[in-house]
Short mmCIF file of C-alpha atoms in Angstrom, two decimals:
data_model
loop_
_atom_site.label_atom_id
_atom_site.label_comp_id
_atom_site.label_asym_id
_atom_site.label_seq_id
_atom_site.Cartn_x
_atom_site.Cartn_y
_atom_site.Cartn_z
CA MET I 1 95.24 -185.52 -19.53
CA ALA I 2 93.09 -187.01 -22.22
CA PRO I 3 90.37 -185.36 -23.89
CA SER I 4 86.96 -186.70 -22.74
CA PHE I 5 86.87 -189.06 -26.27
CA LEU I 6 89.74 -190.65 -24.98
CA SER I 7 88.81 -191.05 -21.31
CA PHE I 8 87.10 -194.06 -20.16
CA ALA I 9 86.23 -192.47 -17.01
CA SER I 10 84.10 -189.81 -19.06
CA LEU I 11 82.81 -192.42 -21.18
CA TYR I 12 81.85 -194.75 -18.37
CA SER I 13 80.45 -191.51 -16.82
CA PHE I 14 77.89 -191.03 -19.82
CA TYR I 15 76.87 -194.69 -18.97
CA LEU I 16 75.91 -194.24 -15.70
CA ARG I 17 73.93 -190.85 -16.44
CA HIS I 18 72.31 -193.29 -18.82
CA CYS I 19 71.42 -195.69 -15.90
CA PHE I 20 70.16 -193.30 -13.87
CA THR I 21 67.89 -191.55 -16.58
CA SER I 22 66.71 -194.74 -17.75
CA SER I 23 65.66 -195.59 -14.28
CA GLY I 24 63.56 -192.33 -14.21
CA LEU I 25 65.65 -189.91 -12.11
CA SER I 26 66.65 -186.59 -13.41
CA GLN I 27 69.56 -184.16 -11.97
CA LYS I 28 68.91 -181.19 -10.57
CA SER I 29 70.78 -177.96 -8.48
CA ILE I 30 68.52 -176.28 -5.79
CA ASN I 31 69.69 -173.72 -3.48
CA VAL I 32 69.76 -174.72 0.20
CA GLY I 33 69.82 -171.61 2.56
CA ASP I 34 71.90 -168.49 1.28
CA GLU I 35 75.33 -170.43 0.89
CA THR I 36 74.70 -173.96 0.17
CA ILE I 37 73.87 -175.51 -3.67
CA ILE I 38 73.19 -179.26 -4.13
CA HIS I 39 73.27 -181.19 -6.61
CA PHE I 40 70.86 -184.45 -6.38
CA TRP I 41 69.45 -186.72 -8.65
CA ALA I 42 65.42 -187.22 -7.71
CA PRO I 43 62.30 -189.01 -9.52
CA THR I 44 61.46 -187.27 -12.65
CA GLN I 45 57.75 -188.29 -11.56
CA LEU I 46 56.68 -188.25 -8.05
CA ARG I 47 54.57 -191.40 -7.05
CA GLN I 48 53.02 -190.50 -4.02
CA SER I 49 52.32 -194.43 -3.26
CA LYS I 50 56.03 -195.25 -3.03
CA PRO I 51 57.83 -194.55 -0.01
CA ASN I 52 61.14 -192.43 -0.16
CA LEU I 53 64.44 -193.72 -0.18
CA VAL I 54 68.03 -191.83 -0.04
CA PHE I 55 71.29 -192.86 -0.79
CA ILE I 56 74.35 -191.05 0.48
CA HIS I 57 77.77 -191.44 -0.86
CA GLY I 58 81.41 -192.12 0.72
CA PHE I 59 84.29 -190.37 0.22
CA GLY I 60 85.42 -190.44 -3.55
CA PRO I 61 83.71 -190.44 -6.51
CA VAL I 62 80.19 -188.76 -6.76
CA SER I 63 77.12 -190.48 -6.30
CA LEU I 64 76.47 -191.28 -9.61
CA TRP I 65 79.71 -193.56 -9.26
CA GLN I 66 78.55 -195.19 -5.99
CA TRP I 67 75.00 -195.89 -6.27
CA ARG I 68 74.25 -197.32 -10.21
CA GLN I 69 73.47 -200.65 -9.19
CA GLN I 70 70.95 -199.92 -6.25
CA VAL I 71 69.40 -197.27 -8.36
CA GLN I 72 68.55 -199.66 -10.79
CA PHE I 73 67.24 -201.98 -8.86
CA PHE I 74 65.06 -199.68 -5.95
CA ALA I 75 63.67 -197.27 -8.49
CA PRO I 76 60.74 -199.46 -9.57
CA ASP I 77 59.95 -199.65 -5.83
CA PHE I 78 60.73 -196.48 -4.36
CA ASN I 79 60.98 -192.37 -4.85
CA LEU I 80 65.04 -192.33 -4.71
CA TYR I 81 66.97 -189.31 -3.81
CA VAL I 82 70.67 -189.59 -4.42
CA PRO I 83 72.45 -186.27 -3.62
CA ASP I 84 76.16 -185.35 -4.12
CA LEU I 85 77.67 -184.30 -0.62
CA ILE I 86 78.92 -180.91 -0.65
CA PHE I 87 82.35 -180.08 -2.74
CA PHE I 88 81.33 -183.51 -4.34
CA GLY I 89 80.41 -182.61 -7.82
CA ASP I 90 78.47 -179.56 -8.48
CA SER I 91 77.24 -179.33 -4.80
CA THR I 92 79.18 -176.61 -2.94
CA THR I 93 78.95 -173.86 0.03
CA LYS I 94 80.49 -170.89 1.03
CA SER I 95 80.23 -171.41 4.51
CA SER I 96 83.24 -172.23 6.65
CA GLU I 97 81.25 -175.37 8.66
CA ARG I 98 83.48 -178.82 7.43
CA SER I 99 81.81 -181.50 9.39
CA GLU I 100 79.51 -184.65 8.78
CA ILE I 101 77.26 -182.51 10.64
CA PHE I 102 77.04 -179.95 8.33
CA GLN I 103 76.49 -182.48 5.65
CA ALA I 104 73.79 -183.92 7.63
CA GLU I 105 71.58 -180.93 8.13
CA SER I 106 72.37 -179.58 4.30
CA VAL I 107 71.05 -183.05 3.16
CA ALA I 108 68.56 -182.75 5.80
CA LYS I 109 67.19 -179.24 4.66
CA LEU I 110 67.45 -180.33 0.76
CA LEU I 111 64.76 -182.79 1.60
CA GLU I 112 62.75 -180.35 3.19
CA THR I 113 62.60 -178.43 0.15
CA LEU I 114 61.44 -180.60 -1.79
CA GLY I 115 58.86 -181.74 0.69
CA VAL I 116 60.01 -184.80 1.35
CA GLU I 117 58.56 -185.47 4.37
CA LYS I 118 59.60 -188.84 5.49
CA TYR I 119 62.37 -191.27 3.99
CA SER I 120 64.76 -193.93 4.97
CA VAL I 121 68.42 -193.21 4.38
CA VAL I 122 71.08 -195.62 2.99
CA GLY I 123 74.70 -194.25 3.44
CA THR I 124 78.01 -195.67 2.77
CA SER I 125 81.23 -195.15 5.12
CA TYR I 126 81.94 -191.41 5.02
CA GLY I 127 77.60 -191.00 3.91
CA GLY I 128 77.35 -193.40 6.66
CA PHE I 129 78.54 -191.06 9.12
CA VAL I 130 75.82 -188.40 7.41
CA SER I 131 72.97 -191.00 7.71
CA TYR I 132 73.44 -191.29 11.00
CA HIS I 133 73.42 -187.41 12.13
CA ILE I 134 70.41 -187.08 10.06
CA ALA I 135 68.40 -189.88 11.46
CA ARG I 136 70.21 -188.71 15.21
CA MET I 137 68.84 -184.67 14.19
CA PHE I 138 65.56 -185.64 12.53
CA PRO I 139 64.19 -189.20 13.91
CA GLU I 140 60.25 -187.60 13.15
CA ARG I 141 61.53 -187.70 9.47
CA VAL I 142 63.58 -190.70 9.49
CA GLU I 143 61.70 -194.05 9.23
CA LYS I 144 64.44 -196.54 8.86
CA VAL I 145 68.66 -196.43 9.06
CA VAL I 146 70.93 -198.16 6.72
CA VAL I 147 74.61 -197.45 7.61
CA ALA I 148 77.05 -199.85 5.28
CA SER I 149 80.79 -200.19 5.58
CA SER I 150 80.82 -197.38 7.89
CA GLY I 151 82.78 -197.00 11.22
CA VAL I 152 80.45 -194.22 12.78
CA ASN I 153 82.56 -195.19 16.43
CA MET I 154 85.62 -194.50 14.69
CA LYS I 155 88.74 -193.69 17.32
CA LYS I 156 92.21 -191.60 16.10
CA LYS I 157 94.06 -195.09 16.22
CA ASN I 158 91.73 -196.70 13.46
CA ASN I 159 92.63 -193.90 10.93
CA GLU I 160 96.79 -194.29 12.28
CA GLU I 161 96.29 -198.24 11.39
CA LEU I 162 94.37 -197.43 8.23
CA VAL I 163 97.40 -195.09 7.01
CA LYS I 164 99.87 -197.58 8.24
CA LYS I 165 98.24 -200.61 6.62
CA ALA I 166 97.80 -198.38 3.12
CA LYS I 167 101.87 -197.85 3.67
CA LEU I 168 101.22 -193.56 3.33
CA GLU I 169 102.03 -191.22 5.64
CA LYS I 170 98.14 -189.49 5.45
CA ILE I 171 94.67 -190.14 5.11
CA ASP I 172 94.58 -187.59 2.57
CA ASP I 173 97.07 -189.57 0.26
CA LEU I 174 94.85 -192.21 0.63
CA MET I 175 91.52 -190.95 0.25
CA LEU I 176 92.08 -188.37 -2.44
CA PRO I 177 95.22 -190.16 -4.50
CA GLN I 178 96.91 -188.29 -6.49
CA LYS I 179 99.09 -190.48 -8.12
CA PRO I 180 98.69 -194.34 -9.55
CA SER I 181 100.19 -195.75 -6.41
CA ASP I 182 97.99 -193.43 -4.06
CA LEU I 183 94.90 -195.33 -6.13
CA ARG I 184 96.35 -198.60 -5.95
CA ALA I 185 96.69 -198.35 -2.12
CA LEU I 186 92.77 -197.37 -2.03
CA LEU I 187 92.10 -200.11 -3.81
CA GLY I 188 93.94 -202.55 -2.15
CA VAL I 189 92.00 -201.66 1.22
CA ALA I 190 88.54 -200.93 -0.39
CA VAL I 191 88.30 -204.24 -2.89
CA SER I 192 88.38 -207.68 -2.25
CA LYS I 193 89.93 -208.92 -5.50
CA ARG I 194 93.50 -207.99 -6.81
CA SER I 195 93.11 -207.49 -10.36
CA PHE I 196 93.37 -203.81 -10.32
CA LEU I 197 96.91 -204.13 -9.44
CA MET I 198 97.00 -204.90 -13.53
CA ILE I 199 95.58 -201.71 -14.58
CA PRO I 200 98.01 -199.61 -16.36
CA ASP I 201 99.39 -196.35 -14.62
CA PHE I 202 97.45 -193.88 -17.58
CA PHE I 203 94.33 -195.59 -16.59
CA LEU I 204 94.47 -194.84 -13.13
CA ASN I 205 95.64 -191.31 -13.84
CA ASP I 206 92.33 -190.73 -15.99
CA PHE I 207 90.21 -191.67 -12.91
CA ILE I 208 92.28 -189.45 -10.68
CA ASN I 209 92.17 -186.40 -12.72
CA LYS I 210 88.14 -187.32 -13.53
CA LEU I 211 87.38 -188.64 -10.04
CA PHE I 212 89.71 -187.29 -7.36
CA ALA I 213 91.41 -184.09 -8.65
CA GLU I 214 88.32 -181.54 -8.54
CA ASN I 215 88.21 -179.68 -4.98
CA ARG I 216 90.58 -181.89 -3.74
CA ASN I 217 91.81 -178.65 -0.95
CA LYS I 218 87.83 -178.41 0.12
CA LYS I 219 88.11 -182.57 0.31
CA VAL I 220 90.79 -182.20 2.57
CA GLU I 221 88.86 -179.65 4.73
CA LEU I 222 86.06 -182.31 5.09
CA LEU I 223 88.42 -185.16 6.60
CA SER I 224 90.05 -182.41 8.81
CA GLY I 225 86.52 -181.03 9.63
CA LEU I 226 85.15 -185.05 11.00
CA THR I 227 83.67 -184.70 14.47
CA ILE I 228 84.71 -188.26 15.35
CA GLY I 229 88.14 -190.03 14.84
CA HIS I 230 90.21 -187.25 17.02
CA ASP I 231 90.79 -189.36 19.99
CA ASP I 232 90.02 -192.62 21.13
CA ALA I 233 87.04 -191.89 23.09
CA VAL I 234 83.36 -193.02 21.29
CA ASN I 235 80.35 -190.70 21.67
CA ILE I 236 77.28 -192.08 19.91
CA SER I 237 73.77 -190.82 20.73
CA PRO I 238 71.58 -194.32 19.98
CA LEU I 239 68.71 -194.02 17.49
CA GLN I 240 65.10 -194.28 17.92
CA GLN I 241 65.07 -196.12 14.77
CA ASP I 242 65.27 -199.55 12.93
CA VAL I 243 68.93 -199.68 12.19
CA LEU I 244 70.53 -202.34 9.82
CA LEU I 245 74.47 -202.28 9.57
CA VAL I 246 75.96 -203.88 6.59
CA TRP I 247 79.46 -205.00 5.99
CA GLY I 248 81.95 -206.67 4.27
CA ASP I 249 83.44 -209.26 5.90
CA LYS I 250 87.08 -208.67 4.40
CA ASP I 251 86.79 -204.71 5.06
CA GLN I 252 89.83 -203.21 5.65
CA VAL I 253 88.77 -199.46 6.00
CA PHE I 254 86.76 -200.01 9.12
CA PRO I 255 87.26 -204.00 10.26
CA LEU I 256 84.13 -205.87 11.08
CA GLU I 257 85.15 -205.72 14.83
CA MET I 258 84.58 -201.96 14.39
CA ALA I 259 80.74 -203.32 13.06
CA LYS I 260 80.35 -205.76 15.99
CA ASP I 261 80.86 -202.84 18.44
CA LEU I 262 78.70 -200.34 16.84
CA GLN I 263 75.48 -202.90 16.87
CA GLY I 264 75.59 -202.33 20.61
CA LEU I 265 75.83 -198.99 20.66
CA ILE I 266 74.00 -197.14 17.56
CA GLY I 267 70.39 -198.10 18.72
CA LYS I 268 68.10 -200.69 20.64
CA ASN I 269 66.65 -202.75 17.55
CA VAL I 270 70.04 -203.02 15.57
CA LYS I 271 70.77 -205.57 12.77
CA LEU I 272 74.00 -206.28 11.13
CA GLU I 273 74.39 -208.23 7.96
CA ILE I 274 78.01 -209.51 6.69
CA VAL I 275 78.30 -209.90 2.77
CA LYS I 276 81.24 -212.50 2.63
CA ASP I 277 83.98 -211.84 0.04
CA THR I 278 83.48 -208.35 -0.26
CA SER I 279 85.73 -205.35 1.60
CA HIS I 280 84.88 -201.82 1.99
CA VAL I 281 82.28 -201.61 -1.08
CA PRO I 282 79.75 -204.38 -0.99
CA GLN I 283 77.35 -202.48 -2.61
CA ILE I 284 79.70 -202.94 -5.93
CA GLU I 285 81.40 -206.19 -5.17
CA ASN I 286 77.87 -207.97 -4.38
CA ALA I 287 75.46 -205.65 -5.30
CA ALA I 288 72.83 -208.28 -5.79
CA GLU I 289 73.32 -209.63 -2.15
CA PHE I 290 73.99 -205.97 -0.85
CA ASN I 291 70.07 -205.12 -2.45
CA LYS I 292 68.36 -208.15 -1.37
CA ILE I 293 69.55 -207.42 2.40
CA ILE I 294 68.77 -203.96 2.09
CA LYS I 295 65.13 -204.77 0.51
CA ASN I 296 64.00 -207.23 3.32
CA PHE I 297 64.77 -204.65 5.78
CA LEU I 298 62.67 -201.96 4.45
CA SER I 299 59.91 -204.18 3.29
CA ALA I 300 60.05 -205.75 7.09
CA SER I 301 57.09 -204.27 9.49
CA PRO I 302 59.17 -202.10 12.28
#
């Protein structure tokens, strides 16, 4: 493993932290109940005149790596809260619970502890599962919901097709890569461009060691602990809030057809926006369009 001063991943993390702090956020960790600690980014100076907005990351690197362009864009107009989910970064628990519902309860407790009474949520991929459950369980707190690239209607066959497409044996190998070929497989389904094929192995190993290796066994338990995707039945309780689905037209993790099906299941007032020429991470591949779509949705009257 390369020392930090030779690690691109470590150097880029310094840059990302600077982006968050220069946007008016600071990082903290607090106890949420007796067994759980959540690390998060929140406003250094809270402005009561601003609405509250929560960004919930997907599987992979911590929130710092997934929401940089959204933090810089939305910070002037919103009080932003950006947690690291349990077993990502410095967030941890002694509880044996591993479901996305437990993640949702923990984030909601965090916000309650901070005195954040009303907020909208934006979740991507695994974070979309969490956002959905926060909105479902706490409709009196959650104002609007954005679910991005997140197959809340996932079936067992979707997981099987994804692993087959990536040419790997298990979903763990794809979502938690341990070698360069695994990470290339993940990038192959997550992004639309193919420039990553030229990245040398030593760079990819650096990213694996810095971004994926920590708490790997616990994260495998999170994948096993999902309440969805174990069979081919879909059980979704419609949300009361206005819901926005944002999807890349080339998403290979949760194909666009899943978004169209989900639109008819997740609520009564649901809008689907498609970001062209992007795959599973439109918030990174076309941040300008992604941000504009979400801002228009959040700014519109209910």
